[in-house]
Amino acid sequence: MKRILSLIGGALALLTALVGLVGLPSSPASAGSWVVVSLDERPEFHAGEPTEVGFTVLRHGVTPESSDDMAIVVTGDGVRERFAVVPDGEDGHHVATITLGEGTYTWELQGTFMPYEFGTLDVGGSPASAASWGWDVAQWGGVGVAAVLGLAGAQLLRRRRAVPAAA
């Protein structure tokens, strides 16, 4: 019985690691030049109105990134626009002013690091319509499955340790 539990625990640990890797966004996994971007607040875009987007960029999630070549690139509905990013306040904090027409867009931050994808923007013509952004369902699903499998593996290991050894 111990051998079966050990094999199941090992298989779950391996599966958890593989599923966790699949669920990660592709940007951070490249050549060690990934960044973590935190938006100050969720921006609300309205067609034809300039929207200021503030965010902090941390290289490897720790070191403030302040390179001069950053830009937000918005693509969709036959449009590809590049918006300048300027440092603002503390190291690593930046601001960009973005004006878009009505439509659906993807947007990302580009710089010396790999592009950081923000997700999708749905820009409506009235202030009542808000933009949406976030991870794709597949990414959230991968993280969720990895967490559940990790908890199941930990539970099996804890049970295995709780079984008294045969004399």
Tab-separated table of C-alpha atoms in Angstrom:
chain	number	residue	atom	x	y	z
A	1	MET	CA	0.000	0.000	0.000
A	2	LYS	CA	2.858	2.350	0.853
A	3	ARG	CA	4.417	1.753	-2.538
A	4	ILE	CA	1.153	2.590	-4.345
A	5	LEU	CA	0.713	5.805	-2.338
A	6	SER	CA	4.324	6.728	-3.046
A	7	LEU	CA	3.859	6.169	-6.787
A	8	ILE	CA	0.603	8.168	-6.805
A	9	GLY	CA	2.241	11.017	-4.858
A	10	GLY	CA	5.183	11.094	-7.269
A	11	ALA	CA	2.902	11.039	-10.304
A	12	LEU	CA	0.787	13.871	-8.879
A	13	ALA	CA	3.878	15.953	-8.142
A	14	LEU	CA	5.129	15.495	-11.711
A	15	LEU	CA	1.706	16.251	-13.174
A	16	THR	CA	1.401	19.351	-10.975
A	17	ALA	CA	4.744	20.659	-12.218
A	18	LEU	CA	3.845	20.039	-15.868
A	19	VAL	CA	0.384	21.630	-15.600
A	20	GLY	CA	1.845	24.605	-13.740
A	21	LEU	CA	4.338	25.213	-16.532
A	22	VAL	CA	1.607	25.036	-19.188
A	23	GLY	CA	-0.517	27.574	-17.277
A	24	LEU	CA	2.222	30.199	-17.117
A	25	PRO	CA	2.069	33.180	-19.478
A	26	SER	CA	4.603	32.901	-22.300
A	27	SER	CA	6.306	36.276	-21.755
A	28	PRO	CA	8.114	35.600	-18.457
A	29	ALA	CA	9.548	32.299	-19.672
A	30	SER	CA	12.035	33.757	-22.119
A	31	ALA	CA	15.777	34.140	-21.564
A	32	GLY	CA	15.527	35.718	-18.122
A	33	SER	CA	14.419	39.174	-19.259
A	34	TRP	CA	10.838	39.076	-17.971
A	35	VAL	CA	9.026	41.794	-16.077
A	36	VAL	CA	6.047	42.103	-13.775
A	37	VAL	CA	3.702	44.983	-14.607
A	38	SER	CA	1.150	46.286	-12.093
A	39	LEU	CA	-1.504	48.713	-13.282
A	40	ASP	CA	-2.320	51.505	-10.817
A	41	GLU	CA	-6.010	50.921	-11.462
A	42	ARG	CA	-8.222	49.344	-14.079
A	43	PRO	CA	-8.423	51.872	-16.929
A	44	GLU	CA	-11.770	52.776	-18.466
A	45	PHE	CA	-11.480	53.550	-22.165
A	46	HIS	CA	-14.107	55.547	-24.065
A	47	ALA	CA	-13.933	56.106	-27.811
A	48	GLY	CA	-12.101	59.301	-28.740
A	49	GLU	CA	-11.235	60.218	-25.143
A	50	PRO	CA	-7.613	60.246	-23.917
A	51	THR	CA	-7.084	57.794	-21.052
A	52	GLU	CA	-4.058	57.996	-18.781
A	53	VAL	CA	-2.720	54.572	-17.784
A	54	GLY	CA	-0.299	54.417	-14.861
A	55	PHE	CA	1.710	51.304	-14.028
A	56	THR	CA	4.835	50.009	-12.316
A	57	VAL	CA	7.360	47.788	-14.100
A	58	LEU	CA	9.626	45.498	-12.077
A	59	ARG	CA	12.305	43.410	-13.796
A	60	HIS	CA	12.133	39.852	-12.394
A	61	GLY	CA	9.413	41.154	-10.070
A	62	VAL	CA	11.955	43.057	-7.948
A	63	THR	CA	14.112	45.692	-9.681
A	64	PRO	CA	12.345	48.851	-10.968
A	65	GLU	CA	12.616	49.090	-14.773
A	66	SER	CA	13.185	52.589	-16.142
A	67	SER	CA	14.400	52.110	-19.713
A	68	ASP	CA	13.636	54.884	-22.203
A	69	ASP	CA	12.414	52.652	-25.028
A	70	MET	CA	9.112	51.435	-23.539
A	71	ALA	CA	5.831	51.859	-25.418
A	72	ILE	CA	2.306	50.508	-25.260
A	73	VAL	CA	1.296	48.918	-28.553
A	74	VAL	CA	-2.421	48.560	-29.291
A	75	THR	CA	-3.585	46.311	-32.141
A	76	GLY	CA	-7.048	45.591	-33.521
A	77	ASP	CA	-9.707	46.473	-36.062
A	78	GLY	CA	-6.998	47.036	-38.696
A	79	VAL	CA	-5.111	49.444	-36.417
A	80	ARG	CA	-1.673	49.170	-34.819
A	81	GLU	CA	-0.728	52.182	-32.737
A	82	ARG	CA	2.272	52.830	-30.522
A	83	PHE	CA	1.850	55.092	-27.476
A	84	ALA	CA	4.824	56.662	-25.696
A	85	VAL	CA	5.515	55.694	-22.089
A	86	VAL	CA	7.114	58.266	-19.779
A	87	PRO	CA	8.625	57.773	-16.307
A	88	ASP	CA	6.476	59.292	-13.575
A	89	GLY	CA	7.298	59.548	-9.886
A	90	GLU	CA	9.090	56.631	-8.215
A	91	ASP	CA	11.595	54.425	-10.059
A	92	GLY	CA	9.780	51.908	-12.224
A	93	HIS	CA	6.511	53.874	-12.362
A	94	HIS	CA	5.346	55.029	-15.803
A	95	VAL	CA	2.387	56.695	-17.489
A	96	ALA	CA	1.020	56.512	-21.032
A	97	THR	CA	-1.866	58.478	-22.530
A	98	ILE	CA	-3.933	56.365	-24.918
A	99	THR	CA	-6.740	57.496	-27.225
A	100	LEU	CA	-8.676	54.832	-29.148
A	101	GLY	CA	-11.685	54.637	-31.415
A	102	GLU	CA	-14.588	52.286	-30.813
A	103	GLY	CA	-13.630	48.620	-31.238
A	104	THR	CA	-11.852	45.614	-29.770
A	105	TYR	CA	-8.087	45.702	-29.282
A	106	THR	CA	-5.213	43.818	-27.694
A	107	TRP	CA	-2.572	45.808	-25.870
A	108	GLU	CA	0.915	45.114	-24.630
A	109	LEU	CA	3.909	46.849	-23.109
A	110	GLN	CA	7.088	46.628	-25.195
A	111	GLY	CA	10.648	47.476	-24.192
A	112	THR	CA	14.099	45.896	-23.832
A	113	PHE	CA	12.310	42.977	-22.157
A	114	MET	CA	9.913	40.558	-23.815
A	115	PRO	CA	6.469	42.071	-24.536
A	116	TYR	CA	4.082	42.063	-21.567
A	117	GLU	CA	0.523	41.354	-22.726
A	118	PHE	CA	-2.282	43.133	-20.865
A	119	GLY	CA	-5.140	41.356	-22.635
A	120	THR	CA	-8.164	42.634	-24.554
A	121	LEU	CA	-9.819	46.053	-24.603
A	122	ASP	CA	-13.425	46.541	-25.636
A	123	VAL	CA	-13.810	50.265	-26.271
A	124	GLY	CA	-17.385	51.501	-26.607
A	125	GLY	CA	-18.704	54.818	-27.792
A	126	SER	CA	-20.276	55.853	-24.488
A	127	PRO	CA	-18.813	56.311	-21.003
A	128	ALA	CA	-21.108	53.508	-19.804
A	129	SER	CA	-19.028	50.895	-21.638
A	130	ALA	CA	-15.849	49.878	-19.850
A	131	ALA	CA	-12.710	48.148	-21.036
A	132	SER	CA	-11.967	44.584	-20.033
A	133	TRP	CA	-8.561	43.065	-19.519
A	134	GLY	CA	-6.984	40.064	-17.868
A	135	TRP	CA	-5.551	36.648	-18.392
A	136	ASP	CA	-7.121	34.260	-20.854
A	137	VAL	CA	-9.354	31.557	-19.435
A	138	ALA	CA	-6.760	28.924	-20.354
A	139	GLN	CA	-4.110	30.621	-18.206
A	140	TRP	CA	-6.410	30.929	-15.181
A	141	GLY	CA	-7.572	27.341	-15.732
A	142	GLY	CA	-3.988	26.074	-15.813
A	143	VAL	CA	-3.152	27.859	-12.577
A	144	GLY	CA	-6.319	26.493	-10.951
A	145	VAL	CA	-5.615	22.904	-12.021
A	146	ALA	CA	-2.009	23.184	-10.809
A	147	ALA	CA	-3.197	24.459	-7.419
A	148	VAL	CA	-5.761	21.663	-7.006
A	149	LEU	CA	-3.274	18.971	-8.006
A	150	GLY	CA	-0.633	20.439	-5.710
A	151	LEU	CA	-3.042	20.395	-2.763
A	152	ALA	CA	-4.056	16.801	-3.562
A	153	GLY	CA	-0.400	15.734	-3.686
A	154	ALA	CA	0.340	17.461	-0.384
A	155	GLN	CA	-2.651	15.733	1.209
A	156	LEU	CA	-1.411	12.334	0.001
A	157	LEU	CA	2.069	12.977	1.365
A	158	ARG	CA	0.649	14.089	4.714
A	159	ARG	CA	-1.478	10.928	4.923
A	160	ARG	CA	1.514	8.819	3.985
A	161	ARG	CA	3.556	10.260	6.844
A	162	ALA	CA	0.665	9.762	9.281
A	163	VAL	CA	0.539	5.985	8.650
A	164	PRO	CA	2.541	4.227	11.444
A	165	ALA	CA	5.408	2.043	10.305
A	166	ALA	CA	4.893	-1.731	10.558
A	167	ALA	CA	6.905	-3.329	13.377
